[in-house]
Amino acid sequence: MFYDEVKILEQKELAPGIWQMELEAPEVARQAKPGQFVNLYVNDPSMLLPRPISICEADPEKGILTLIYAVVGKGTEVFATYEAGTMLRLMGPLGNGFPLERGGEEDVRELFLVGGGLGIPPMLFLARKLHEKYPEKPIRIFNGFRSTPWIEEAFYPYGEVFSASDDGASGFMGNVIDAMEYKRIFTDEKIKAVLYACGPIPMMKAIQNWQTAYNMESWFSLEERMGCGFGACAGCPANLRMPDGSIMKKGVCKLGPVFPGEDVIFQ
Ligand code: FES
């Protein structure tokens, strides 16, 4: 984990209010794992708390880190005004990340990646790493957007990609769970699958329901629920099943953001 000053190489708006930022951050890019995040600081002493942003891609050879964020408050509003060349303070990589080795187990026949909204960007890094590690294993990627997809083609090299959007602007009209049901991706064959997901709570809940019906292991990233990203705001509690079976409220930023699907207790 590094606390560093990094340079913005490029910023572009992918869709209204959704921005992609490329950073020159060699050490973080070298250490990053899919599912981890960074804490980014605004260059304004009146805004002390950092903003946690998931890592969309990391190129250790070029030393480039790609982040995608939505403008949802003062801090991200300021980020969106920064131009190439601006220096920023960053802490990371933070969090546990997705366990890649689970997908490689011999009896696992299929890998599913499911992202909704701002839960999609971390799936790109994960898709690439899984594809590189297990080139023979089929990967199916389901992305759910509000409207026109703002990141889609980048996934093409890594698996079969399905998009859904609320308004039918591209792909399936409906949410990502509807799309998966429509595609009948799960059959009653007891093929073991591993599913990685990040997105809104209703999406995760639906996946949990499938998990009990099919031979499936799931891993959820709860990063969308985070505030400060480092334990200072108490803004990220989740009810989690502990190893002894008890249920406890714990901070997502400290323990996660990735958890076994069955250990997350949604209200
Ligand atoms: Fe602030 Fe976890 S995000 S305490």
Short mmCIF file of C-alpha atoms and ligand atoms in Angstrom, two decimals:
data_model
loop_
_atom_site.label_atom_id
_atom_site.label_comp_id
_atom_site.label_asym_id
_atom_site.label_seq_id
_atom_site.Cartn_x
_atom_site.Cartn_y
_atom_site.Cartn_z
CA MET A 1 0.00 0.00 0.00
CA PHE A 2 1.36 3.40 -1.01
CA TYR A 3 0.65 6.96 -0.16
CA ASP A 4 1.83 8.83 -3.18
CA GLU A 5 1.54 11.83 -5.42
CA VAL A 6 0.39 10.81 -8.88
CA LYS A 7 -0.18 12.61 -12.15
CA ILE A 8 -3.35 12.68 -14.21
CA LEU A 9 -2.48 11.60 -17.74
CA GLU A 10 -5.96 11.83 -19.21
CA GLN A 11 -9.54 12.55 -18.20
CA LYS A 12 -12.61 12.01 -20.33
CA GLU A 13 -16.35 11.93 -19.74
CA LEU A 14 -17.69 8.57 -20.90
CA ALA A 15 -21.35 9.43 -20.31
CA PRO A 16 -23.06 12.31 -18.49
CA GLY A 17 -21.52 12.37 -15.02
CA ILE A 18 -19.30 9.32 -15.54
CA TRP A 19 -15.60 9.99 -15.92
CA GLN A 20 -12.54 7.96 -16.76
CA MET A 21 -9.24 9.07 -15.25
CA GLU A 22 -5.84 7.68 -16.19
CA LEU A 23 -3.08 8.17 -13.68
CA GLU A 24 0.66 7.76 -13.79
CA ALA A 25 1.00 5.64 -10.65
CA PRO A 26 3.69 2.98 -11.22
CA GLU A 27 3.84 1.46 -7.75
CA VAL A 28 0.10 1.16 -7.30
CA ALA A 29 -0.29 -0.23 -10.83
CA ARG A 30 2.33 -2.85 -10.03
CA GLN A 31 0.68 -3.98 -6.80
CA ALA A 32 -3.00 -3.71 -7.69
CA LYS A 33 -5.34 -6.70 -7.79
CA PRO A 34 -8.86 -6.82 -9.25
CA GLY A 35 -11.47 -5.73 -6.73
CA GLN A 36 -9.16 -3.38 -4.87
CA PHE A 37 -9.65 0.37 -4.70
CA VAL A 38 -7.66 3.55 -4.13
CA ASN A 39 -8.38 6.58 -1.99
CA LEU A 40 -8.06 9.76 -3.97
CA TYR A 41 -7.67 13.16 -2.29
CA VAL A 42 -9.05 16.44 -3.53
CA ASN A 43 -6.46 19.25 -3.77
CA ASP A 44 -8.39 21.35 -1.30
CA PRO A 45 -7.59 21.41 2.42
CA SER A 46 -11.28 21.98 3.25
CA MET A 47 -12.05 18.49 1.91
CA LEU A 48 -9.99 16.24 4.11
CA LEU A 49 -11.60 12.88 3.52
CA PRO A 50 -10.49 10.96 0.44
CA ARG A 51 -12.87 9.43 -2.09
CA PRO A 52 -12.61 5.66 -2.56
CA ILE A 53 -12.65 4.66 -6.23
CA SER A 54 -12.38 1.13 -7.56
CA ILE A 55 -9.54 0.19 -9.85
CA CYS A 56 -10.82 -0.36 -13.38
CA GLU A 57 -7.48 -1.39 -14.87
CA ALA A 58 -3.82 -1.44 -13.92
CA ASP A 59 -0.93 -1.66 -16.36
CA PRO A 60 2.22 -2.51 -14.39
CA GLU A 61 4.48 -2.17 -17.42
CA LYS A 62 3.39 1.34 -18.33
CA GLY A 63 2.70 2.27 -14.70
CA ILE A 64 -0.82 3.42 -15.53
CA LEU A 65 -3.88 3.10 -13.35
CA THR A 66 -7.36 3.58 -14.80
CA LEU A 67 -10.26 4.69 -12.60
CA ILE A 68 -13.89 5.28 -13.53
CA TYR A 69 -16.01 7.35 -11.17
CA ALA A 70 -19.38 9.05 -11.10
CA VAL A 71 -19.85 12.67 -10.08
CA VAL A 72 -21.97 12.21 -6.99
CA GLY A 73 -20.84 14.95 -4.61
CA LYS A 74 -18.48 17.82 -4.05
CA GLY A 75 -15.27 15.77 -4.16
CA THR A 76 -15.98 13.94 -7.40
CA GLU A 77 -17.32 17.19 -8.87
CA VAL A 78 -13.88 18.70 -8.28
CA PHE A 79 -12.08 15.64 -9.69
CA ALA A 80 -14.01 16.09 -12.92
CA THR A 81 -12.55 19.59 -13.34
CA TYR A 82 -8.94 18.40 -13.18
CA GLU A 83 -7.02 18.30 -16.41
CA ALA A 84 -4.10 16.21 -17.64
CA GLY A 85 -0.95 17.16 -15.75
CA THR A 86 -2.70 17.78 -12.41
CA MET A 87 -0.99 16.12 -9.46
CA LEU A 88 -3.14 14.28 -6.90
CA ARG A 89 -2.55 12.49 -3.63
CA LEU A 90 -3.53 8.86 -3.64
CA MET A 91 -3.47 5.98 -1.17
CA GLY A 92 -3.64 2.40 -2.34
CA PRO A 93 -4.15 -0.21 -3.44
CA LEU A 94 -6.62 -0.87 -0.63
CA GLY A 95 -8.95 -3.75 0.17
CA ASN A 96 -8.74 -7.48 -0.29
CA GLY A 97 -9.74 -7.94 -3.96
CA PHE A 98 -11.37 -10.92 -5.67
CA PRO A 99 -9.86 -14.39 -5.12
CA LEU A 100 -8.69 -15.37 -8.61
CA GLU A 101 -7.62 -18.87 -7.64
CA ARG A 102 -11.20 -20.03 -6.98
CA GLY A 103 -11.99 -19.76 -10.65
CA GLY A 104 -9.11 -22.04 -11.55
CA GLU A 105 -10.23 -25.06 -9.59
CA GLU A 106 -10.57 -28.13 -11.73
CA ASP A 107 -14.28 -28.76 -11.14
CA VAL A 108 -15.18 -25.15 -11.95
CA ARG A 109 -16.55 -25.21 -15.48
CA GLU A 110 -17.72 -21.63 -15.97
CA LEU A 111 -16.96 -18.16 -14.71
CA PHE A 112 -19.56 -15.41 -14.54
CA LEU A 113 -18.87 -11.72 -14.03
CA VAL A 114 -21.84 -9.53 -13.23
CA GLY A 115 -21.59 -5.76 -12.91
CA GLY A 116 -24.25 -3.13 -12.43
CA GLY A 117 -23.61 0.62 -12.94
CA LEU A 118 -20.43 1.72 -11.20
CA GLY A 119 -19.92 -1.93 -10.28
CA ILE A 120 -18.91 -2.60 -13.88
CA PRO A 121 -15.44 -0.95 -14.00
CA PRO A 122 -13.72 -3.30 -11.49
CA MET A 123 -15.01 -6.23 -13.55
CA LEU A 124 -12.79 -5.21 -16.48
CA PHE A 125 -9.58 -5.73 -14.52
CA LEU A 126 -10.99 -8.99 -13.15
CA ALA A 127 -12.03 -10.22 -16.61
CA ARG A 128 -8.55 -9.63 -18.00
CA LYS A 129 -6.78 -11.33 -15.11
CA LEU A 130 -9.09 -14.36 -15.17
CA HIS A 131 -8.72 -14.68 -18.93
CA GLU A 132 -4.92 -14.49 -18.70
CA LYS A 133 -4.83 -17.03 -15.88
CA TYR A 134 -7.36 -19.49 -17.29
CA PRO A 135 -7.48 -18.94 -21.08
CA GLU A 136 -9.43 -22.16 -21.62
CA LYS A 137 -12.18 -21.39 -19.16
CA PRO A 138 -15.40 -19.88 -20.55
CA ILE A 139 -16.12 -16.45 -19.10
CA ARG A 140 -19.52 -14.84 -19.45
CA ILE A 141 -19.77 -11.16 -18.62
CA PHE A 142 -23.07 -9.43 -17.86
CA ASN A 143 -23.10 -5.64 -17.58
CA GLY A 144 -26.14 -3.60 -16.56
CA PHE A 145 -26.39 0.07 -17.53
CA ARG A 146 -29.06 2.74 -17.09
CA SER A 147 -28.91 3.63 -20.76
CA THR A 148 -26.24 3.57 -23.50
CA PRO A 149 -23.26 1.47 -22.38
CA TRP A 150 -20.20 3.56 -21.58
CA ILE A 151 -17.76 0.71 -21.28
CA GLU A 152 -18.35 -2.43 -23.26
CA GLU A 153 -15.87 -3.14 -26.05
CA ALA A 154 -12.99 -3.26 -23.60
CA PHE A 155 -14.49 -6.52 -22.29
CA TYR A 156 -14.68 -8.24 -25.69
CA PRO A 157 -11.23 -9.90 -25.63
CA TYR A 158 -11.98 -11.67 -22.37
CA GLY A 159 -15.26 -13.48 -22.79
CA GLU A 160 -18.80 -13.48 -24.06
CA VAL A 161 -20.31 -10.09 -23.23
CA PHE A 162 -23.99 -9.33 -22.63
CA SER A 163 -25.29 -5.84 -21.94
CA ALA A 164 -28.59 -4.80 -20.47
CA SER A 165 -29.97 -1.31 -20.06
CA ASP A 166 -33.06 0.02 -18.32
CA ASP A 167 -34.24 1.84 -21.42
CA GLY A 168 -33.12 -0.69 -24.03
CA ALA A 169 -30.58 1.76 -25.51
CA SER A 170 -28.35 -1.19 -26.22
CA GLY A 171 -28.59 -4.92 -25.71
CA PHE A 172 -31.31 -6.35 -23.51
CA MET A 173 -34.02 -4.02 -22.17
CA GLY A 174 -34.24 -4.51 -18.44
CA ASN A 175 -31.78 -5.05 -15.66
CA VAL A 176 -28.86 -7.40 -15.69
CA ILE A 177 -30.68 -10.05 -13.67
CA ASP A 178 -33.56 -10.04 -16.19
CA ALA A 179 -30.95 -10.49 -18.94
CA MET A 180 -29.38 -13.45 -17.18
CA GLU A 181 -32.75 -15.07 -16.64
CA TYR A 182 -33.74 -14.46 -20.24
CA LYS A 183 -30.52 -16.04 -21.43
CA ARG A 184 -31.21 -18.97 -19.13
CA ILE A 185 -27.57 -18.98 -18.19
CA PHE A 186 -28.09 -21.44 -15.41
CA THR A 187 -29.51 -24.81 -16.16
CA ASP A 188 -30.30 -27.56 -13.74
CA GLU A 189 -27.12 -29.35 -14.72
CA LYS A 190 -24.94 -29.34 -11.68
CA ILE A 191 -21.98 -27.70 -13.33
CA LYS A 192 -19.93 -25.80 -10.83
CA ALA A 193 -19.71 -22.09 -11.58
CA VAL A 194 -17.99 -19.22 -9.84
CA LEU A 195 -19.69 -15.86 -10.06
CA TYR A 196 -18.11 -12.51 -9.24
CA ALA A 197 -20.41 -9.54 -8.79
CA CYS A 198 -20.40 -5.85 -7.99
CA GLY A 199 -23.43 -3.61 -8.20
CA PRO A 200 -26.68 -2.56 -6.56
CA ILE A 201 -28.11 -4.53 -3.65
CA PRO A 202 -31.18 -5.93 -5.49
CA MET A 203 -28.79 -7.43 -8.04
CA MET A 204 -26.71 -9.09 -5.33
CA LYS A 205 -29.84 -10.37 -3.59
CA ALA A 206 -31.07 -12.03 -6.77
CA ILE A 207 -27.71 -13.70 -7.20
CA GLN A 208 -27.84 -14.97 -3.63
CA ASN A 209 -31.18 -16.60 -4.38
CA TRP A 210 -29.71 -18.40 -7.39
CA GLN A 211 -26.78 -19.53 -5.38
CA THR A 212 -28.93 -21.81 -3.29
CA ALA A 213 -30.62 -23.26 -6.37
CA TYR A 214 -27.52 -23.90 -8.46
CA ASN A 215 -24.09 -25.27 -7.86
CA MET A 216 -22.54 -21.86 -7.65
CA GLU A 217 -20.02 -20.03 -5.56
CA SER A 218 -20.27 -16.26 -5.51
CA TRP A 219 -18.04 -13.37 -4.49
CA PHE A 220 -19.55 -9.93 -3.93
CA SER A 221 -17.75 -6.63 -3.89
CA LEU A 222 -19.66 -4.17 -1.71
CA GLU A 223 -17.54 -1.17 -2.60
CA GLU A 224 -20.48 0.94 -3.77
CA ARG A 225 -21.44 1.36 -0.13
CA MET A 226 -18.24 3.06 0.94
CA GLY A 227 -17.73 6.63 2.11
CA CYS A 228 -14.20 7.61 3.17
CA GLY A 229 -12.60 4.25 2.39
CA PHE A 230 -10.36 4.01 5.44
CA GLY A 231 -12.46 3.59 8.55
CA ALA A 232 -13.11 7.24 9.46
CA CYS A 233 -16.72 7.89 8.51
CA ALA A 234 -18.63 4.83 9.78
CA GLY A 235 -20.42 5.01 6.45
CA CYS A 236 -19.91 1.47 5.23
CA PRO A 237 -21.46 -0.99 7.69
CA ALA A 238 -22.69 -4.33 6.40
CA ASN A 239 -24.14 -7.31 8.21
CA LEU A 240 -21.69 -10.13 7.71
CA ARG A 241 -21.57 -13.75 8.79
CA MET A 242 -18.42 -14.36 10.80
CA PRO A 243 -16.38 -17.59 10.69
CA ASP A 244 -18.06 -18.76 13.94
CA GLY A 245 -21.52 -18.32 12.38
CA SER A 246 -22.46 -15.15 14.27
CA ILE A 247 -23.74 -12.10 12.39
CA MET A 248 -21.91 -8.84 13.01
CA LYS A 249 -22.03 -5.35 11.60
CA LYS A 250 -18.60 -4.60 10.16
CA GLY A 251 -17.01 -1.92 8.00
CA VAL A 252 -16.79 -2.90 4.34
CA CYS A 253 -13.69 -0.76 3.79
CA LYS A 254 -11.76 -2.49 6.56
CA LEU A 255 -12.65 -6.14 5.97
CA GLY A 256 -13.56 -6.14 2.30
CA PRO A 257 -14.78 -4.90 -0.03
CA VAL A 258 -15.02 -8.48 -1.36
CA PHE A 259 -16.89 -11.16 0.60
CA PRO A 260 -18.23 -14.65 -0.09
CA GLY A 261 -21.79 -14.12 -1.35
CA GLU A 262 -23.36 -16.29 1.33
CA ASP A 263 -21.71 -14.28 4.13
CA VAL A 264 -23.41 -11.01 3.21
CA ILE A 265 -26.72 -10.52 5.00
CA PHE A 266 -28.90 -8.04 3.11
CA GLN A 267 -31.72 -6.36 5.04
FE1 FES B 1 -15.74 5.29 5.85
FE2 FES B 1 -15.66 2.58 5.77
S1 FES B 1 -15.97 3.96 4.19
S2 FES B 1 -15.59 3.90 7.50
#
